[in-house]
Amino acid sequence: MDNLITAILVLDNDLVVTYANPAAEQLLCLSARRLREHPLTDVIQHCSIDLEHVKETLANGQGLTDSDVTLVIDGHHRKVELSASPLMWQRSPSMLLEVKAIGHQQQISKELQQQAQQQAAKELVRGLAHEIKNPLGGLRGAAQLLEKMLPDPSLGEYTRIIIEQADRLRNLVDRLLGPQRPGHRQQENIHVILEKVRQLVELGADGIIIERDYDPSLPDIEMDPEQLEQALLNVLNNAAQILADTPNAEITLRTRTEHQVVIGGKRHRLAARIDVTDNGPGIAPELQDTLFYPMVSGRPGGTGLGLSITRNLIDQHKGKIYVNSWPGHTTFTILLPIRR
């Protein structure tokens, strides 16, 4: 087992590590000596599957396999395949845990599949929005004509309600459609945009601390400043609203330069990375893969349009946005290619 590239752990009934091979040491960033006699929950900050299910393998004598598990180790996300099986020959109840990192190419393939699904959902909503918008114009026009022909002016109250509701629906449809084409591009410093957004959010976010961790060496990016400002504002406003009832609420804005980044299947030599991190309750796992779909929201009373519009704006800048979240920690990451 010492020569396997798959991480192998032997755990007792309380998930305490009794053996770890070199691959497990590398995965968990700790030596086997430091891992032994420590519960797995002390080493892993977060696991997307309930570790209690892993313990059930001992109780029922059956194995467990999950091919899409997210582990958070030392603050870093790792996508892995996990298998747990009972070791019946041990003197005391034990289980064998096999953890295999998902290959980079497999991860890219999954991202491309998700991108295709999101694009299909976006096109479906756009088609539906156009079908709604067309008769709305006729409805509004008919209400205006009817208002002029009413014999009793007091009845105009009802036609005005029709016009107001038609306008409200039209505004909703316009937001669903979002910007259809890129605006005016220019070289701009992303920190200028972040500072504008930070000031706007701080005005309406009482009790929320916004920390900044900027990389001053980050070069200018070709962008539409208004569109990127709107994209970032949507993300920060979402975080501020979720943190409304969180004690010691904090948002961190972080920028860094990333090298050799793959976006949409294409490799870029240089990219700007923007992280928006909050210490809120986190996003439910079942929502994380569809969070950027139109009309999907993880917030009570949310419309599900803000992040969909943000995704559209980032796509128009040939970038990508994704989220990593677990209880007490959520990070939205935006990657934007830097042309040189």
Coordinates of C-alpha atoms in Angstrom, one line a residue:
M1 CA 0.0 0.0 0.0
D2 CA 3.0 2.3 0.5
N3 CA 3.5 2.4 -3.3
L4 CA -0.2 3.1 -4.3
I5 CA -1.1 6.6 -5.7
T6 CA -4.5 6.2 -4.0
A7 CA -4.7 7.5 -0.4
I8 CA -5.4 4.6 2.0
L9 CA -6.5 5.2 5.6
V10 CA -7.5 2.6 8.2
L11 CA -10.0 4.0 10.8
D12 CA -11.4 2.6 13.9
N13 CA -15.1 2.9 15.0
D14 CA -14.6 6.5 16.1
L15 CA -13.0 7.5 12.8
V16 CA -9.6 7.7 14.5
V17 CA -6.7 7.1 12.1
T18 CA -4.7 4.0 12.8
Y19 CA -2.8 3.8 9.5
A20 CA -2.1 6.1 6.6
N21 CA 0.0 5.4 3.5
P22 CA 2.3 8.0 1.8
A23 CA -0.4 9.0 -0.6
A24 CA -2.7 9.8 2.3
E25 CA 0.1 11.9 3.9
Q26 CA 0.3 13.9 0.8
L27 CA -3.4 14.4 0.4
L28 CA -4.0 15.4 4.1
C29 CA -0.7 17.4 4.3
L30 CA 0.3 15.6 7.5
S31 CA 2.8 12.8 8.3
A32 CA 1.5 9.4 9.2
R33 CA 2.9 9.9 12.7
R34 CA 0.8 13.1 13.2
L35 CA -2.2 11.5 11.7
R36 CA -2.2 8.4 13.9
E37 CA -4.5 8.5 16.9
H38 CA -6.3 11.6 15.6
P39 CA -9.9 11.6 14.4
L40 CA -10.4 12.2 10.7
T41 CA -12.7 15.1 11.6
D42 CA -9.7 16.9 13.1
V43 CA -7.9 16.8 9.8
I44 CA -10.7 17.5 7.4
Q45 CA -12.3 20.9 7.7
H46 CA -15.4 19.9 5.7
C47 CA -16.6 16.9 3.8
S48 CA -19.5 17.1 1.4
I49 CA -20.9 13.7 2.6
D50 CA -21.8 13.1 6.2
L51 CA -19.0 11.1 7.8
E52 CA -21.7 9.4 9.9
H53 CA -22.6 7.5 6.7
V54 CA -19.0 6.3 6.6
K55 CA -19.3 5.0 10.2
E56 CA -22.4 3.0 9.1
T57 CA -20.2 0.8 7.0
L58 CA -19.1 -0.9 10.2
A59 CA -22.6 -1.3 11.6
N60 CA -24.1 -2.8 8.5
G61 CA -21.0 -4.5 7.0
Q62 CA -21.5 -3.0 3.6
G63 CA -19.2 -0.7 1.6
L64 CA -19.8 2.9 0.6
T65 CA -18.7 4.6 -2.6
D66 CA -19.1 8.2 -3.8
S67 CA -17.4 9.4 -7.0
D68 CA -18.0 13.1 -6.4
V69 CA -16.9 14.2 -2.9
T70 CA -15.5 17.6 -1.9
L71 CA -13.0 17.7 0.9
V72 CA -11.7 20.9 2.5
I73 CA -8.1 20.3 3.8
D74 CA -6.1 23.2 5.1
G75 CA -8.4 25.6 3.4
H76 CA -8.1 24.0 0.0
H77 CA -10.8 22.2 -1.9
R78 CA -10.1 18.8 -3.3
K79 CA -12.5 16.8 -5.5
V80 CA -12.1 13.1 -4.8
E81 CA -13.6 9.6 -5.2
L82 CA -14.2 8.0 -1.8
S83 CA -14.7 4.4 -0.9
A84 CA -15.2 2.9 2.6
S85 CA -15.3 -0.8 3.4
P86 CA -15.2 -2.7 6.7
L87 CA -12.1 -4.7 7.6
M88 CA -13.6 -7.9 9.0
W89 CA -10.2 -9.5 9.9
Q90 CA -9.2 -6.8 12.4
R91 CA -9.4 -7.6 16.1
S92 CA -11.4 -4.4 16.7
P93 CA -13.9 -2.9 14.3
S94 CA -12.1 -1.0 11.6
M95 CA -12.7 0.3 8.1
L96 CA -10.6 0.9 5.0
L97 CA -10.9 4.3 3.5
E98 CA -9.7 4.8 -0.1
V99 CA -9.5 8.4 -1.4
K100 CA -8.5 9.1 -5.0
A101 CA -8.1 12.6 -6.4
I102 CA -10.3 13.3 -9.4
G103 CA -8.0 14.0 -12.4
H104 CA -7.6 17.5 -13.8
Q105 CA -9.0 16.4 -17.2
Q106 CA -12.0 14.9 -15.6
Q107 CA -12.6 18.1 -13.6
I108 CA -12.4 20.2 -16.8
S109 CA -14.8 17.8 -18.5
K110 CA -17.3 18.3 -15.6
E111 CA -16.9 22.1 -15.8
L112 CA -17.6 22.0 -19.6
Q113 CA -20.7 19.9 -19.0
Q114 CA -22.0 22.3 -16.4
Q115 CA -21.3 25.2 -18.7
A116 CA -23.3 23.5 -21.5
Q117 CA -26.2 22.8 -19.1
Q118 CA -26.2 26.4 -17.8
Q119 CA -26.1 27.7 -21.4
A120 CA -29.1 25.5 -22.3
A121 CA -31.0 26.8 -19.3
K122 CA -30.2 30.3 -20.2
E123 CA -31.4 29.9 -23.7
L124 CA -34.6 28.3 -22.5
V125 CA -35.3 31.2 -20.2
R126 CA -34.5 33.8 -22.8
G127 CA -36.9 32.1 -25.3
L128 CA -39.6 32.1 -22.6
A129 CA -38.9 35.7 -21.7
H130 CA -39.3 36.8 -25.4
E131 CA -42.6 34.9 -25.6
I132 CA -43.8 36.8 -22.5
K133 CA -42.5 40.2 -23.6
N134 CA -44.2 40.3 -27.0
P135 CA -47.8 40.1 -25.8
L136 CA -47.1 42.4 -22.9
G137 CA -46.6 45.3 -25.3
G138 CA -50.0 44.6 -26.9
L139 CA -51.6 44.3 -23.5
R140 CA -50.2 47.6 -22.3
G141 CA -51.2 49.4 -25.5
A142 CA -54.7 48.0 -25.3
A143 CA -55.0 49.2 -21.7
Q144 CA -53.9 52.7 -22.8
L145 CA -56.5 52.9 -25.6
L146 CA -59.2 51.6 -23.3
E147 CA -58.4 54.3 -20.7
K148 CA -59.0 57.0 -23.3
M149 CA -62.4 55.5 -24.3
L150 CA -63.8 55.0 -20.8
P151 CA -67.1 56.8 -20.1
D152 CA -66.3 57.2 -16.4
P153 CA -62.8 58.6 -15.6
S154 CA -63.0 56.9 -12.2
L155 CA -62.7 53.5 -14.0
G156 CA -59.2 54.6 -15.2
E157 CA -57.8 53.2 -11.9
Y158 CA -58.2 49.7 -13.2
T159 CA -56.5 50.4 -16.5
R160 CA -53.6 52.0 -14.7
I161 CA -53.2 48.8 -12.6
I162 CA -53.0 46.8 -15.8
I163 CA -50.4 49.2 -17.2
E164 CA -48.3 49.2 -14.0
Q165 CA -48.3 45.4 -13.7
A166 CA -47.4 45.1 -17.4
D167 CA -44.5 47.4 -16.8
R168 CA -43.4 45.4 -13.8
L169 CA -43.5 42.2 -15.8
R170 CA -41.6 43.8 -18.6
N171 CA -38.8 44.9 -16.2
L172 CA -38.6 41.4 -14.8
V173 CA -38.3 40.0 -18.3
D174 CA -35.6 42.6 -19.2
R175 CA -33.6 41.4 -16.1
L176 CA -34.0 37.8 -17.2
L177 CA -32.7 38.6 -20.6
G178 CA -29.7 40.5 -19.2
P179 CA -27.1 42.3 -21.3
Q180 CA -27.0 40.8 -24.8
R181 CA -23.7 42.1 -26.0
P182 CA -20.4 43.4 -24.5
G183 CA -20.3 47.1 -23.8
H184 CA -17.3 49.5 -24.4
R185 CA -14.0 47.8 -23.4
Q186 CA -11.1 49.6 -21.9
Q187 CA -8.0 48.9 -19.8
E188 CA -8.9 49.4 -16.2
N189 CA -7.6 48.4 -12.8
I190 CA -9.9 45.9 -11.1
H191 CA -9.1 47.4 -7.7
V192 CA -10.8 50.7 -8.8
I193 CA -14.0 48.7 -9.5
L194 CA -13.7 46.7 -6.2
E195 CA -13.4 49.9 -4.2
K196 CA -16.5 51.4 -5.8
V197 CA -18.5 48.2 -5.0
R198 CA -17.1 48.0 -1.5
Q199 CA -18.2 51.6 -0.7
L200 CA -21.7 51.0 -2.1
V201 CA -22.2 47.8 -0.1
E202 CA -20.8 49.4 3.1
L203 CA -23.4 52.2 2.9
G204 CA -26.2 49.7 3.4
A205 CA -24.5 46.9 5.3
D206 CA -24.6 47.8 9.0
G207 CA -22.3 45.8 11.2
I208 CA -20.5 43.9 8.4
I209 CA -16.8 44.3 8.2
I210 CA -15.3 44.3 4.7
E211 CA -11.6 43.3 4.7
R212 CA -9.3 43.9 1.7
D213 CA -6.4 41.7 0.6
Y214 CA -5.3 43.2 -2.7
D215 CA -2.3 42.2 -4.9
P216 CA -1.0 45.7 -6.0
S217 CA 1.1 44.0 -8.8
L218 CA -2.1 42.9 -10.6
P219 CA -2.0 44.5 -14.1
D220 CA -4.9 46.3 -15.8
I221 CA -7.6 44.2 -17.5
E222 CA -9.5 44.9 -20.7
M223 CA -13.1 45.2 -19.4
D224 CA -16.4 47.1 -19.5
P225 CA -16.1 48.8 -16.1
E226 CA -19.9 49.2 -15.7
Q227 CA -20.6 45.5 -16.4
L228 CA -17.9 44.2 -14.0
E229 CA -19.1 46.7 -11.4
Q230 CA -22.6 45.2 -11.7
A231 CA -21.3 41.6 -11.6
L232 CA -19.3 42.2 -8.4
L233 CA -22.1 44.3 -6.8
N234 CA -24.5 41.3 -7.3
V235 CA -22.1 39.0 -5.5
L236 CA -21.3 41.4 -2.6
N237 CA -25.0 42.3 -2.1
N238 CA -25.9 38.6 -1.9
A239 CA -23.2 38.1 0.7
A240 CA -24.3 41.1 2.7
Q241 CA -27.9 40.1 2.7
I242 CA -27.0 36.5 3.9
L243 CA -24.8 37.9 6.6
A244 CA -27.6 40.1 8.0
D245 CA -28.2 37.8 11.0
T246 CA -24.7 36.5 11.4
P247 CA -22.7 37.6 14.4
N248 CA -19.2 39.0 13.7
A249 CA -20.1 39.1 10.0
E250 CA -17.2 39.6 7.7
I251 CA -16.6 39.8 3.9
T252 CA -13.0 39.5 2.5
L253 CA -12.1 40.8 -0.9
R254 CA -8.9 39.2 -2.2
T255 CA -7.1 39.6 -5.6
R256 CA -4.2 37.5 -6.9
T257 CA -2.5 36.7 -10.2
E258 CA -3.1 33.1 -11.4
H259 CA -0.8 31.4 -14.0
Q260 CA -1.8 28.7 -16.6
V261 CA -5.5 28.9 -15.9
V262 CA -8.0 26.8 -17.9
I263 CA -11.3 28.7 -18.6
G264 CA -13.9 27.1 -20.8
G265 CA -11.5 24.4 -22.0
K266 CA -9.0 27.1 -23.1
R267 CA -5.6 27.6 -21.3
H268 CA -4.6 31.2 -20.4
R269 CA -1.1 32.1 -19.4
L270 CA -2.2 34.8 -17.0
A271 CA -5.5 35.6 -15.3
A272 CA -6.7 37.8 -12.5
R273 CA -8.4 36.0 -9.6
I274 CA -11.0 37.8 -7.4
D275 CA -12.2 36.0 -4.3
V276 CA -15.3 37.3 -2.4
T277 CA -15.4 35.3 0.9
D278 CA -17.9 35.5 3.7
N279 CA -18.4 33.7 7.0
G280 CA -22.1 33.1 6.6
P281 CA -24.0 29.9 7.0
G282 CA -22.9 28.5 3.6
I283 CA -24.8 27.4 0.5
A284 CA -26.7 24.1 0.6
P285 CA -24.8 21.4 -1.4
E286 CA -27.8 20.6 -3.6
L287 CA -27.8 24.3 -4.8
Q288 CA -24.1 24.7 -5.5
D289 CA -24.1 23.1 -9.0
T290 CA -27.2 25.1 -10.2
L291 CA -26.7 28.4 -8.3
F292 CA -26.0 30.4 -11.4
Y293 CA -29.1 29.1 -13.2
P294 CA -31.8 31.7 -13.8
M295 CA -34.5 31.7 -11.0
V296 CA -32.4 29.6 -8.7
S297 CA -31.7 31.3 -5.3
G298 CA -30.3 30.1 -2.0
R299 CA -31.7 33.1 -0.1
P300 CA -35.3 33.4 1.1
G301 CA -37.2 35.9 -1.0
G302 CA -34.4 36.0 -3.6
T303 CA -35.3 36.2 -7.3
G304 CA -32.5 34.1 -8.5
L305 CA -31.5 36.7 -11.2
G306 CA -28.5 38.4 -9.6
L307 CA -26.0 35.5 -10.0
S308 CA -27.4 34.5 -13.3
I309 CA -26.8 38.0 -14.6
T310 CA -23.3 38.0 -13.0
R311 CA -22.5 34.7 -14.8
N312 CA -23.6 36.2 -18.1
L313 CA -21.4 39.3 -17.6
I314 CA -18.4 37.3 -16.6
D315 CA -18.9 35.0 -19.6
Q316 CA -18.9 38.0 -21.9
H317 CA -15.5 38.9 -20.5
K318 CA -14.3 35.3 -21.4
G319 CA -13.9 34.6 -17.7
K320 CA -15.5 32.2 -15.3
I321 CA -17.1 32.3 -11.9
Y322 CA -17.6 29.4 -9.4
V323 CA -18.4 28.9 -5.7
N324 CA -16.9 26.8 -2.9
S325 CA -19.0 26.7 0.2
W326 CA -19.4 24.9 3.5
P327 CA -20.9 26.0 6.8
G328 CA -19.2 29.2 8.0
H329 CA -17.4 29.8 4.7
T330 CA -18.4 30.7 1.2
T331 CA -16.1 31.9 -1.5
F332 CA -17.1 33.2 -5.0
T333 CA -14.1 33.1 -7.3
I334 CA -14.0 35.1 -10.5
L335 CA -11.2 34.5 -13.1
L336 CA -10.6 37.0 -15.8
P337 CA -7.9 36.5 -18.5
I338 CA -5.1 39.1 -18.7
R339 CA -3.9 39.8 -22.2
R340 CA -0.3 40.7 -22.7

